[in-house]
Short mmCIF file of C-alpha atoms in Angstrom, two decimals:
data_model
loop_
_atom_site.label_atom_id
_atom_site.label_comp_id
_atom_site.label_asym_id
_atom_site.label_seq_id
_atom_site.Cartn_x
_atom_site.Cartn_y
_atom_site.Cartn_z
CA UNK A 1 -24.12 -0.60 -4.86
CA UNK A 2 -21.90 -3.03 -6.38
CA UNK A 3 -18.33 -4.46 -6.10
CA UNK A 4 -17.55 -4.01 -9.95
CA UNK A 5 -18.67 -4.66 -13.19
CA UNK A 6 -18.75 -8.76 -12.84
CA UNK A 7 -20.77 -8.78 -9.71
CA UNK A 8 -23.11 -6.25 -11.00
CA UNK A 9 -23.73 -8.76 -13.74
CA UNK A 10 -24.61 -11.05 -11.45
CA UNK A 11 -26.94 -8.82 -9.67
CA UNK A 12 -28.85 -8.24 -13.03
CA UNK A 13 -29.14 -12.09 -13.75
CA UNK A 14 -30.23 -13.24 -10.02
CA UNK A 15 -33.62 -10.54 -10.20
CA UNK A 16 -33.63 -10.49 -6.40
CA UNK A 17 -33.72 -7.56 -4.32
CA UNK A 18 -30.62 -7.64 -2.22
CA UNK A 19 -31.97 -5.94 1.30
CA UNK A 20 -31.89 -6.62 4.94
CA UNK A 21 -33.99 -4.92 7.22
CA UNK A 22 -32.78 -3.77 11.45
CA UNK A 23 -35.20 -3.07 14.10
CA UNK A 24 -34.95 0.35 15.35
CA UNK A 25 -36.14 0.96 19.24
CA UNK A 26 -39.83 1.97 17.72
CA UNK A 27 -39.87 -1.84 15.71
CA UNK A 28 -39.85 0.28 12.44
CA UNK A 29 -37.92 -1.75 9.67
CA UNK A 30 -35.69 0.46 8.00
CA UNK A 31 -34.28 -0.57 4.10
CA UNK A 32 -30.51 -1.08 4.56
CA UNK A 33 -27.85 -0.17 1.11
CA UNK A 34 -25.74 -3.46 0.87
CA UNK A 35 -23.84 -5.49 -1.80
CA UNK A 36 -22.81 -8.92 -2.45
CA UNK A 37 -19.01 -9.85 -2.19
CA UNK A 38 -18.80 -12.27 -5.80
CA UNK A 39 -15.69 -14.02 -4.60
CA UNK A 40 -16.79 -15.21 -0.64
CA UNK A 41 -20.58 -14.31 -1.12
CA UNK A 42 -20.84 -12.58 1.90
CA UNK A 43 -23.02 -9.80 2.16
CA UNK A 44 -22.18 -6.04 3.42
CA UNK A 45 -24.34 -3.32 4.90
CA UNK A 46 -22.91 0.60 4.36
CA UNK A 47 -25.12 1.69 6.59
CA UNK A 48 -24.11 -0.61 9.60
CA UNK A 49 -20.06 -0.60 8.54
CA UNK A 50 -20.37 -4.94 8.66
CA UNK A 51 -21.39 -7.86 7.74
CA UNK A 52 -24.97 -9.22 7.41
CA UNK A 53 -25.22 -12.37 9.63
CA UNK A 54 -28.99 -12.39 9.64
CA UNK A 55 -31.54 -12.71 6.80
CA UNK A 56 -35.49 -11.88 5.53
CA UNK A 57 -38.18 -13.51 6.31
CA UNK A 58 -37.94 -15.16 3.13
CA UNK A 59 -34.12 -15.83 3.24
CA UNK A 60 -33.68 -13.54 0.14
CA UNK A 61 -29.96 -13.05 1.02
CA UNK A 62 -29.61 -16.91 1.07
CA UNK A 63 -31.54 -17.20 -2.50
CA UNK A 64 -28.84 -14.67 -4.20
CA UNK A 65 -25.70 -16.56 -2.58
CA UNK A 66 -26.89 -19.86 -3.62
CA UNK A 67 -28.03 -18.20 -7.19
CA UNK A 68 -24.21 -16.77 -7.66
CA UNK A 69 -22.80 -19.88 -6.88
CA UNK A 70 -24.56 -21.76 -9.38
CA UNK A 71 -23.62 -18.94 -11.87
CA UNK A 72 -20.32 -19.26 -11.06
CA UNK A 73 -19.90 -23.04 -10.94
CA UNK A 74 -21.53 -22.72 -14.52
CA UNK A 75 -19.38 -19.72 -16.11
CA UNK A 76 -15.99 -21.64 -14.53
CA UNK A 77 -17.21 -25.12 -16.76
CA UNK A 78 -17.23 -23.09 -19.61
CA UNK A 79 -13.89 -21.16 -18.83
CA UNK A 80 -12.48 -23.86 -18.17
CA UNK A 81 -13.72 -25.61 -21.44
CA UNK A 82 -12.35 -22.69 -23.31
CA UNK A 83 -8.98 -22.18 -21.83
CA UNK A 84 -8.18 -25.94 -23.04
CA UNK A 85 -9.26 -25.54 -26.12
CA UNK A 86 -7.00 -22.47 -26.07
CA UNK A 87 -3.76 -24.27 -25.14
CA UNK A 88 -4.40 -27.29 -27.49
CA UNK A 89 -4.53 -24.48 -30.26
CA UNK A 90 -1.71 -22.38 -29.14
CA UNK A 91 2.36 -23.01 -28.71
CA UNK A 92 2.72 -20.36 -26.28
CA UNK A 93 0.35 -19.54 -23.16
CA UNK A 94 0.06 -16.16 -22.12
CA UNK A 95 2.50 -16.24 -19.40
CA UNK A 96 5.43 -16.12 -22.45
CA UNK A 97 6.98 -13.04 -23.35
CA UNK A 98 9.76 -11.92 -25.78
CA UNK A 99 13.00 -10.37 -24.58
CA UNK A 100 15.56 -9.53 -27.09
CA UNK A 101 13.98 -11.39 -29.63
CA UNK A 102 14.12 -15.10 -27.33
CA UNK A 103 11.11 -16.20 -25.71
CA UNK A 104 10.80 -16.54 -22.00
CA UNK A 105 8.53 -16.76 -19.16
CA UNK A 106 6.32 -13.97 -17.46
CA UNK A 107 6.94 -15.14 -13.58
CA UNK A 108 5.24 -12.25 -12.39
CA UNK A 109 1.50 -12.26 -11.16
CA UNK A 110 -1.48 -9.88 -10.60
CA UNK A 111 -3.39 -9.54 -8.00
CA UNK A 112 -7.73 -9.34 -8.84
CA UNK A 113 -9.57 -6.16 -7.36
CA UNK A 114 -11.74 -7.50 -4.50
CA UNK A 115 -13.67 -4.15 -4.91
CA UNK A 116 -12.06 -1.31 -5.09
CA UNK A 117 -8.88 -3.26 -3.59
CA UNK A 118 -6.29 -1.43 -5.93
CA UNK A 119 -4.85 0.40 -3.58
CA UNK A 120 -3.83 -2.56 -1.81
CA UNK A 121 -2.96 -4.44 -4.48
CA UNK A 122 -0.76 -1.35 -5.54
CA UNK A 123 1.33 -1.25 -2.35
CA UNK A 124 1.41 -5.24 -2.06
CA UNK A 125 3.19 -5.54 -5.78
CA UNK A 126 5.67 -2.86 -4.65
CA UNK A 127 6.74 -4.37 -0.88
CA UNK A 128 6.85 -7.72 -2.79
CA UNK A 129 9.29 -6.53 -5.02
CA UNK A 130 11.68 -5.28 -1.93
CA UNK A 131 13.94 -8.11 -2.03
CA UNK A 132 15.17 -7.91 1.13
CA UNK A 133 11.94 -7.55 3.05
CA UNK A 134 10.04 -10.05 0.78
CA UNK A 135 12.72 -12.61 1.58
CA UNK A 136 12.47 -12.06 4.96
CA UNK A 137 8.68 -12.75 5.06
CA UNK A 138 8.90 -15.75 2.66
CA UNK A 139 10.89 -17.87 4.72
CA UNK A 140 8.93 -17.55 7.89
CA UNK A 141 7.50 -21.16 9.10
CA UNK A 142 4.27 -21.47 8.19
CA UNK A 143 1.39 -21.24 10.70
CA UNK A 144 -1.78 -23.45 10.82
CA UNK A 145 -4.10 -21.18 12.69
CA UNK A 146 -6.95 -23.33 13.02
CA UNK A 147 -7.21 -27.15 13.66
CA UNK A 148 -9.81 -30.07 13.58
CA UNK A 149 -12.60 -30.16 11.63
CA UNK A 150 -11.70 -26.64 10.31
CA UNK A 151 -8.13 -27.10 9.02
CA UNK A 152 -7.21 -26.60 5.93
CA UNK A 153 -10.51 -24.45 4.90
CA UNK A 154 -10.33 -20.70 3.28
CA UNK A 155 -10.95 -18.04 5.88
CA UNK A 156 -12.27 -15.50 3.12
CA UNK A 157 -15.87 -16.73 3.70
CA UNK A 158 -15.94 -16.52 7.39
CA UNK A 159 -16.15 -12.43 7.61
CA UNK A 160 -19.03 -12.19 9.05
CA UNK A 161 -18.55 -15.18 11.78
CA UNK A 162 -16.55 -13.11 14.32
CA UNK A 163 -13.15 -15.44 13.98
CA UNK A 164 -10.49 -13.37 15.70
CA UNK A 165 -7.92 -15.90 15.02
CA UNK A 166 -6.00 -14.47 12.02
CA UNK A 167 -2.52 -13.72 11.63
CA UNK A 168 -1.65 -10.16 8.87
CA UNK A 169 1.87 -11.85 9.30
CA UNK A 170 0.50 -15.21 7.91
CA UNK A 171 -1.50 -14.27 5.10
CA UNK A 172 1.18 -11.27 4.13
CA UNK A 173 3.51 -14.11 3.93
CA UNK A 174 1.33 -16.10 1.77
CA UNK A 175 0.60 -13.34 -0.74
CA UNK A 176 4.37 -13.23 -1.27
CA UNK A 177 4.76 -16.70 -1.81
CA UNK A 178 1.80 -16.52 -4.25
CA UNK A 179 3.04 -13.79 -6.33
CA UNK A 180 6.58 -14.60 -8.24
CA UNK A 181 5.83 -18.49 -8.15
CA UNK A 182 4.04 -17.64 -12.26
CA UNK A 183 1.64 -20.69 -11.81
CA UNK A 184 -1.47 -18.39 -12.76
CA UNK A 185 -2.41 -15.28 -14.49
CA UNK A 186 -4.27 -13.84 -10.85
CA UNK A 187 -3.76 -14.04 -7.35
CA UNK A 188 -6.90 -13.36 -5.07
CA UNK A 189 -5.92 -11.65 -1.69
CA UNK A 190 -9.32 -12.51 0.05
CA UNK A 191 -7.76 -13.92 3.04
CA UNK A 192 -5.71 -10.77 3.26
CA UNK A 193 -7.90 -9.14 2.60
CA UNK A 194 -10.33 -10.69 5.60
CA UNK A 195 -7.47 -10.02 8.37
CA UNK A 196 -7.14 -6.09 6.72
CA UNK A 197 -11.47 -6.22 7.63
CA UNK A 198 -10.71 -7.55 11.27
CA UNK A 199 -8.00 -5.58 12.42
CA UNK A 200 -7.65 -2.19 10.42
CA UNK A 201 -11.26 -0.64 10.49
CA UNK A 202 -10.54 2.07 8.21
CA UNK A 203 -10.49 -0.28 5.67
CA UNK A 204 -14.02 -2.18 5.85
CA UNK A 205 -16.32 -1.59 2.98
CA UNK A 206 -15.27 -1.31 -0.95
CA UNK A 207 -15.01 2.18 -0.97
CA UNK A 208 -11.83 3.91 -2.62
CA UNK A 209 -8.99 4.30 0.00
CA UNK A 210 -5.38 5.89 -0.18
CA UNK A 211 -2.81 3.72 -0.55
CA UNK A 212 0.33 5.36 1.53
CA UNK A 213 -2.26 5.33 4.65
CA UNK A 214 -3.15 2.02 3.76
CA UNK A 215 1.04 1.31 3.56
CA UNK A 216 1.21 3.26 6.91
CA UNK A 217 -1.29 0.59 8.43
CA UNK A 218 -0.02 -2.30 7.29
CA UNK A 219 3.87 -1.73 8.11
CA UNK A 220 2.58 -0.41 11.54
CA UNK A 221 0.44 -3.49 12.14
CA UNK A 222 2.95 -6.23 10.69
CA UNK A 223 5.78 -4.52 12.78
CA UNK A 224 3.35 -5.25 16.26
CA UNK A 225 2.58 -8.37 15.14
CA UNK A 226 6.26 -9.46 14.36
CA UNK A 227 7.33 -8.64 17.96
CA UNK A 228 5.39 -11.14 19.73
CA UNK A 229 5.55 -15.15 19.77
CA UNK A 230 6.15 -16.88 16.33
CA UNK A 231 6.11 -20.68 17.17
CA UNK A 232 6.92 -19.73 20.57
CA UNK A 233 10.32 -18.17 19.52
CA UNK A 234 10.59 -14.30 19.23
CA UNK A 235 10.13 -13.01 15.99
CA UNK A 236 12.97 -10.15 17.13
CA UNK A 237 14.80 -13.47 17.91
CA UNK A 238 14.18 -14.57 14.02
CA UNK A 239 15.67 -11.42 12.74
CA UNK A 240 18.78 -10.77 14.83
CA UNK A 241 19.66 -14.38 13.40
CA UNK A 242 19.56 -12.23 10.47
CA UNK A 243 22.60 -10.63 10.96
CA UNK A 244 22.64 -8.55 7.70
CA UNK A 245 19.39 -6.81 9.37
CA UNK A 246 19.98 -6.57 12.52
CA UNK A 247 23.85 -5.00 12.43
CA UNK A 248 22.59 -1.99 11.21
CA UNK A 249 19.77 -2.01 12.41
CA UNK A 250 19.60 1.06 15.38
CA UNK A 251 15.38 2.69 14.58
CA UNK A 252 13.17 0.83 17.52
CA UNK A 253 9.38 2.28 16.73
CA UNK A 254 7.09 1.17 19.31
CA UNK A 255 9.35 -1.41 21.12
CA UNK A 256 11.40 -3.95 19.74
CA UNK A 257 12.78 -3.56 16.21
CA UNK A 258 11.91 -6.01 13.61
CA UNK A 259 12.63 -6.51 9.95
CA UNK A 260 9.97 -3.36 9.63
CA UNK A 261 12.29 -0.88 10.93
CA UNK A 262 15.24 -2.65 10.01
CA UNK A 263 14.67 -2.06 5.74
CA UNK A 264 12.41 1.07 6.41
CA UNK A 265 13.48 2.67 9.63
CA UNK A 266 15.38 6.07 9.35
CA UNK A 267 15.74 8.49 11.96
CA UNK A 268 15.06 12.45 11.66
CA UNK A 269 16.43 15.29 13.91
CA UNK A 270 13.69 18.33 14.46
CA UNK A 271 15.77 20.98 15.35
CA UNK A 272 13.79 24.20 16.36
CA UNK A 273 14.74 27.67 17.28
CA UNK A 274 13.32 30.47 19.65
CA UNK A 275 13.76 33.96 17.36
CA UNK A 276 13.34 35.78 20.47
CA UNK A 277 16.01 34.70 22.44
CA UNK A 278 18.05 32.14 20.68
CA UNK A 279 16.72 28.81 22.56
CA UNK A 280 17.80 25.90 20.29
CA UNK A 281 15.56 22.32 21.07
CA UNK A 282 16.31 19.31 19.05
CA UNK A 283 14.23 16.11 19.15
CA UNK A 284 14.98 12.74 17.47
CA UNK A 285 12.08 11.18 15.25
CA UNK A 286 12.15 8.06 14.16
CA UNK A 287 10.30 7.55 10.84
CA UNK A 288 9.12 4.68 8.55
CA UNK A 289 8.56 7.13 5.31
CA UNK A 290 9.24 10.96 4.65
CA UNK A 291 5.46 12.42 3.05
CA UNK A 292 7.19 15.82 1.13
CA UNK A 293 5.44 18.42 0.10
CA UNK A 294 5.19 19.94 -4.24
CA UNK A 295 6.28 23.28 -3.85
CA UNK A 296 3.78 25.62 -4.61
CA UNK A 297 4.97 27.37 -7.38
CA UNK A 298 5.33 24.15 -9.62
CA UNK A 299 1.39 23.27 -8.92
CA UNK A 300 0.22 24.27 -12.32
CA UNK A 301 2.89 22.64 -14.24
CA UNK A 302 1.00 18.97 -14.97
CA UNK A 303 2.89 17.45 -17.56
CA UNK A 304 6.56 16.30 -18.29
CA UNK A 305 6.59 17.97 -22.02
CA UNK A 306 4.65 20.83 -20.85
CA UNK A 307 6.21 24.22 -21.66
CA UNK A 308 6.86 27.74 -19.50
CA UNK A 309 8.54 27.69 -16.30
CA UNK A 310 10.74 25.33 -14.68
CA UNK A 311 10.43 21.26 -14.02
CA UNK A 312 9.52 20.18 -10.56
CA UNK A 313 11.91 17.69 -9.20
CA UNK A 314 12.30 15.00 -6.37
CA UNK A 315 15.11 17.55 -5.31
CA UNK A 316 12.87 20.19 -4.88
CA UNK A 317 10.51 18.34 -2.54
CA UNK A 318 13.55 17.08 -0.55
CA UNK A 319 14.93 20.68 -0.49
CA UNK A 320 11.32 22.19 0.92
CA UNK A 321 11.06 19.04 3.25
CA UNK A 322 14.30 20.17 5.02
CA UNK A 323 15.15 23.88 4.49
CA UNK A 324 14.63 26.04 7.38
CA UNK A 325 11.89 27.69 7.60
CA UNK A 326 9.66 30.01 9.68
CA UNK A 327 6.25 28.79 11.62
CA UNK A 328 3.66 30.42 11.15
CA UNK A 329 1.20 32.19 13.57
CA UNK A 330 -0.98 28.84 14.29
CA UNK A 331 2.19 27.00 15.22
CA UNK A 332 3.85 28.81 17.65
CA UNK A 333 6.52 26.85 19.59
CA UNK A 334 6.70 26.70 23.18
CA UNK A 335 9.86 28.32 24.72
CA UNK A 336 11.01 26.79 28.15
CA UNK A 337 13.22 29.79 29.18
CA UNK A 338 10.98 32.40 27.59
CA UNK A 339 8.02 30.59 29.14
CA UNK A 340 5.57 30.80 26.57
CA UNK A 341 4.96 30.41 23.13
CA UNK A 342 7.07 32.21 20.45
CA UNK A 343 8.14 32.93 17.01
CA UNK A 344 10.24 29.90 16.00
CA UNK A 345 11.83 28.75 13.07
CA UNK A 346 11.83 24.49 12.02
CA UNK A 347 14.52 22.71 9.99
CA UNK A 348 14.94 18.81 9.68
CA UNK A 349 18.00 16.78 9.29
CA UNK A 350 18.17 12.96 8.56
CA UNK A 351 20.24 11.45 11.29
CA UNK A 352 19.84 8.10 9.90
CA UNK A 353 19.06 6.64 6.42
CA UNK A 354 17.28 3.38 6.26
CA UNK A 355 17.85 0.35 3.65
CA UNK A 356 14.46 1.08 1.50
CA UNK A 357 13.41 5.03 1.29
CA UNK A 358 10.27 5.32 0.77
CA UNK A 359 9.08 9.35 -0.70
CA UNK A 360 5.41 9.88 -0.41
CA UNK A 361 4.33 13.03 -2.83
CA UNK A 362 1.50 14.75 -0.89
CA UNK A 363 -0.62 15.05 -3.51
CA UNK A 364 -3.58 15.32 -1.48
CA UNK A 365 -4.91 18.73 -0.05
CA UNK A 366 -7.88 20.50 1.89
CA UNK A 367 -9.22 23.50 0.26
CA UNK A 368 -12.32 24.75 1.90
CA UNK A 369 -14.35 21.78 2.24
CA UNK A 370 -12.85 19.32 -0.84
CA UNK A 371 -9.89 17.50 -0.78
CA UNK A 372 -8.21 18.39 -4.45
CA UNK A 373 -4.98 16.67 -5.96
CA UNK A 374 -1.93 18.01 -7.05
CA UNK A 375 -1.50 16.35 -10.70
CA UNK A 376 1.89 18.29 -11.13
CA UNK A 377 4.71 15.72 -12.99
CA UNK A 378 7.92 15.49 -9.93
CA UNK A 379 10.97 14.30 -12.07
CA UNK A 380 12.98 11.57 -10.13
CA UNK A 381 15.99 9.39 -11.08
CA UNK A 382 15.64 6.07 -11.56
CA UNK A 383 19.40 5.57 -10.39
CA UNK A 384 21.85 7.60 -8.23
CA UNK A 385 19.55 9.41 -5.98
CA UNK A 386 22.30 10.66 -3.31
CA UNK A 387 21.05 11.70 -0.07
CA UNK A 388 24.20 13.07 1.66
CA UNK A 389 23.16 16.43 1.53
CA UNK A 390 20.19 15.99 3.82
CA UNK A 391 22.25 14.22 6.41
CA UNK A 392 22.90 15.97 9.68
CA UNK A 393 26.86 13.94 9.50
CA UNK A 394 27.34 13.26 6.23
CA UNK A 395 31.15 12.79 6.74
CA UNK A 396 30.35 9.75 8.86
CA UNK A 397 29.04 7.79 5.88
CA UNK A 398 30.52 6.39 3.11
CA UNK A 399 30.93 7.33 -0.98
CA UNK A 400 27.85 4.77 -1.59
CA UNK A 401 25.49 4.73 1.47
CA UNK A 402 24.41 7.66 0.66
CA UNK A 403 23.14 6.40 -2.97
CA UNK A 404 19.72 4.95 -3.90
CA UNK A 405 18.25 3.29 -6.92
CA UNK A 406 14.65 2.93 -7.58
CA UNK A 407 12.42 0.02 -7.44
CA UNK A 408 8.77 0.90 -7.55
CA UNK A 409 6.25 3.46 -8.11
CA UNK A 410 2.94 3.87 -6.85
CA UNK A 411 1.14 6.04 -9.34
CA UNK A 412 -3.11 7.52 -8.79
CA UNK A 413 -4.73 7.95 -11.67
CA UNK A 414 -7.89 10.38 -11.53
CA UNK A 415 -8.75 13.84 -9.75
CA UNK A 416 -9.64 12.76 -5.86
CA UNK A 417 -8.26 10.51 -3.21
CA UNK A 418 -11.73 8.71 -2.61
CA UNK A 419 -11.91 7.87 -6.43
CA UNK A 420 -9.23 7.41 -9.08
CA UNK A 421 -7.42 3.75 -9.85
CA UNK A 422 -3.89 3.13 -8.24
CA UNK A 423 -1.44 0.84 -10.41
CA UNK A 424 2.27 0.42 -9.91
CA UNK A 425 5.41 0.22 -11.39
CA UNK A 426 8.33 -2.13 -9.69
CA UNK A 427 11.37 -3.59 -11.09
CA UNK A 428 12.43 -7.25 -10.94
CA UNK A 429 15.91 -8.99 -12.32
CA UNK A 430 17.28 -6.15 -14.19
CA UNK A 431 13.11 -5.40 -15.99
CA UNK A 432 10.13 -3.21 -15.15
CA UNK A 433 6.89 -4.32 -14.61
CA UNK A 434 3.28 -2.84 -14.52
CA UNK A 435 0.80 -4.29 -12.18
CA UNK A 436 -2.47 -3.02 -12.62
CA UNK A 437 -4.76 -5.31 -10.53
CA UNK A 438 -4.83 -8.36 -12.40
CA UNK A 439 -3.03 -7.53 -15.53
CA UNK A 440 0.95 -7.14 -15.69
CA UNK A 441 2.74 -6.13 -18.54
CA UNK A 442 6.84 -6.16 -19.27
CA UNK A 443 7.64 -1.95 -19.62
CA UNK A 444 10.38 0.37 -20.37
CA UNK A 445 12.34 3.16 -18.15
CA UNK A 446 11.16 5.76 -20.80
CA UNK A 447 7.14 4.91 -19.79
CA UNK A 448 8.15 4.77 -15.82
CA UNK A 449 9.91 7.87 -15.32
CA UNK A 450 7.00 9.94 -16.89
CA UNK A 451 4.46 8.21 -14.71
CA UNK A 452 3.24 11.07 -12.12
CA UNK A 453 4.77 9.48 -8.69
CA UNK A 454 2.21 9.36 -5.42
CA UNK A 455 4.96 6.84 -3.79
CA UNK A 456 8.76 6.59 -4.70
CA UNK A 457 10.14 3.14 -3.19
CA UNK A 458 14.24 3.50 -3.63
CA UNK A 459 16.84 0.60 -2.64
CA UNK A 460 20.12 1.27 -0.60
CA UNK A 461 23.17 0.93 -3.34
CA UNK A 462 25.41 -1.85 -2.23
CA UNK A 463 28.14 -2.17 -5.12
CA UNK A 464 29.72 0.62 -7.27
CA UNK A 465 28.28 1.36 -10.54
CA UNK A 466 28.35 4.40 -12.76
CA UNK A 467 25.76 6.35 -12.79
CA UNK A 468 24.56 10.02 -12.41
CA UNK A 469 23.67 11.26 -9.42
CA UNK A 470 20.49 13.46 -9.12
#
């Protein structure tokens, strides 16, 4: 097993057999499948889901670290050599770009792939081009979570030393500082990505994981976090300072609300009815993203150009997600006046839109025992995406609260959700970007509207433009 290519390079050059061996209750020594984290050198076991603390005999595990350090101390002298020599011999670094035939500077940054760390990497490029809830995060105070003899010391290396005392809020907030500042060509998230390890389980290991239930996590997690102490002052007290946030601001999820549910929190109304004697029940949902189903019948068509029947759009997802419909026989509701369960039928209004909607394209299904994708093209707007239609009072709002305009994509390339490479789209000061791990390129509307959506990111309209609706 190995994290990528590089570290499977340095696998080949140490020659040492990577192993750890665990007593089982019969003192038999049974041959463990781990690899070698090339960025913190710490060393994980698949079979035991963590970190290896102890070592051989021979303190094999201690050989490779100190072998990949001295490779790595020795490729960056040479990098380093070579990137001066590069900007001696070159007027314009990498980070230059031309717009309109004038030069200027490429602020935005990647993120490197820990392992497998894409789909994180994905989702953090898109939240960090949120303006609203980047800000937010951005200006928090800084915390110093350790002291002494340890302050001011990287985490990343300390996975396997059982420190509880991390902070997703901290390191989030770090990551966003890192990213737009355009001091390097690559971020590394490793202290990220060490609180993700401690706190979010699902996520150990450098296997391939999906990156709305990684989104999921993470908003969930920050939005606990953010409602206790910060500095001894209430976070909640932080953002009803904020009073942009906080006026509108009426979807609690699990307690207090914070700047979470303030940009992402809409509300739903589940309104479902007895067809045997009329019973009407309605329950109020609060949500942090709507996951909307392809319609069946456009699951063959794959492509944008592709000919014969017609083009799947965002509007028909929306328009499945909320049409009534009938449950079927597994799903039954439970009738208080008929006393037991009954034929029903389900339709959902929005009661409340939030600041950022977030659409997540179910692309993922179980048939029989796989887990196939959907790879039919969804056509979506990039502007004017009006939402009245679905509300359950739409003359309560007004002519543009109703409007949204996008600002990133999530997009999975490949055929299953444990495989596959996740790279996003997001747009910054009037351009598009794409971040793919480490590399990000300047791009065009034309190449982002045919990208095959997994997660649609779309920003509340504040001023009046023209533009066509969807």
């Amino acid at each position: 097993r190995y994290v990528n290519g590089h570290a499977k390079k340095h696998y080949e050059d140490a020659q040492i057999p990577v192993t750890h061996h665990k007593k089982t209750e019969k003192q038999e020594k049974v041959q463990h499948t781990v690899c070698m984290d090339c960025s913190s050198y710490s060393t994980y076991c698949y079979r035991c889901d963590d970190f290896v603390v102890n070592d051989t005999k021979l303190g094999l595990v201690q050989k490779v670290r100190e072998h990949l350090q001295n490779l790595e101390n020795s490729a960056f002298t040479s990098d380093r050599h070579r990137k001066r020599k590069l900007l001696e011999n070159s007027s314009l670094n990498s980070k230059l770009l031309k717009v309109n035939g004038s030069t200027t500077a490429l602020c935005a940054t990647g993120l490197r792939n820990l392992g497998n760390t894409c789909f994180m990497n994905a989702i953090l490029q898109s939240l960090s081009n949120i303006q609203q809830f980047c800000c937010y995060f951005k200006e928090l105070p800084a915390v110093e979570l350790r002291n002494g003899k340890t302050a001011g010391r990287r985490t990343y290396h300390t996975r396997s030393q059982g420190d509880n005392n991390v902070s997703l809020v901290e390191e989030f907030r770090k990551t966003l500082c890192a990213l737009w500042q355009g001091s390097q060509t690559a971020f590394s998230p490793e202290s990220l990505f060490y609180v993700v390890w401690k706190i979010m389980p699902n996520f150990r290991g450098y296997q391939q994981q999906d990156a709305h239930e990684f989104m999921r996590y993470l908003l969930d997690h920050l939005h606990l976090e953010l409602q206790g102490g910060f500095n001894g002052v209430s976070r909640s007290v932080i953002l009803q300072e904020n009073s942009s946030l906080a006026a509108s601001n009426k979807c609690c999820i699990n307690g207090a609300s914070t700047v979470v549910t303030a940009i992402f929190g809409g509300i739903l109304q589940n309104e479902v009815n007895c067809l045997i004697c009329g019973t009407e029940s309605r329950k109020f949902d609060p949500f942090l993203d709507l996951s909307l189903d392809i319609p069946s019948q456009f699951r063959n068509k794959r492509t944008k150009n592709q000919e014969g029947g017609p083009m799947c759009t965002l509007r028909d997802c929306l328009r499945s997600f909320t049409d009534l419909e009938e449950l079927d026989e597994t799903e039954l509701y439970m009738c208080h006046k008929c006393k037991k369960k009954q034929k029903s039928t389900k339709k959902f209004w929005i009661q409340k839109l939030p600041k950022v909607l977030c659409l997540h394209l179910k692309r993922f299904h179980w048939t029989a025992y796989l887990r196939n994708k959907v790879d039919t093209y969804v056509e979506f707007p990039l502007r004017g995406l009006d939402m009245k239609c679905y509300l359950l009072e739409p003359e309560n709002s007004g002519p543009e609260s109703c409007l949204y305009d996008l600002v990133a994509v999530v997009v999975h390339h490949g055929s299953g959700v444990g495989s596959g490479h996740y790279t996003a789209y997001a747009a910054h000061e009037g351009r598009w970007f794409h971040f793919n791990d480490s590399t990000v390129t300047l791009t065009d509307e034309e190449t982002v509207v045919k990208a095959k959506a997994y997660i649609l990111f779309y920003v509340e309209r504040q001023a009046k433009s023209g533009s066509d609706k969807l």
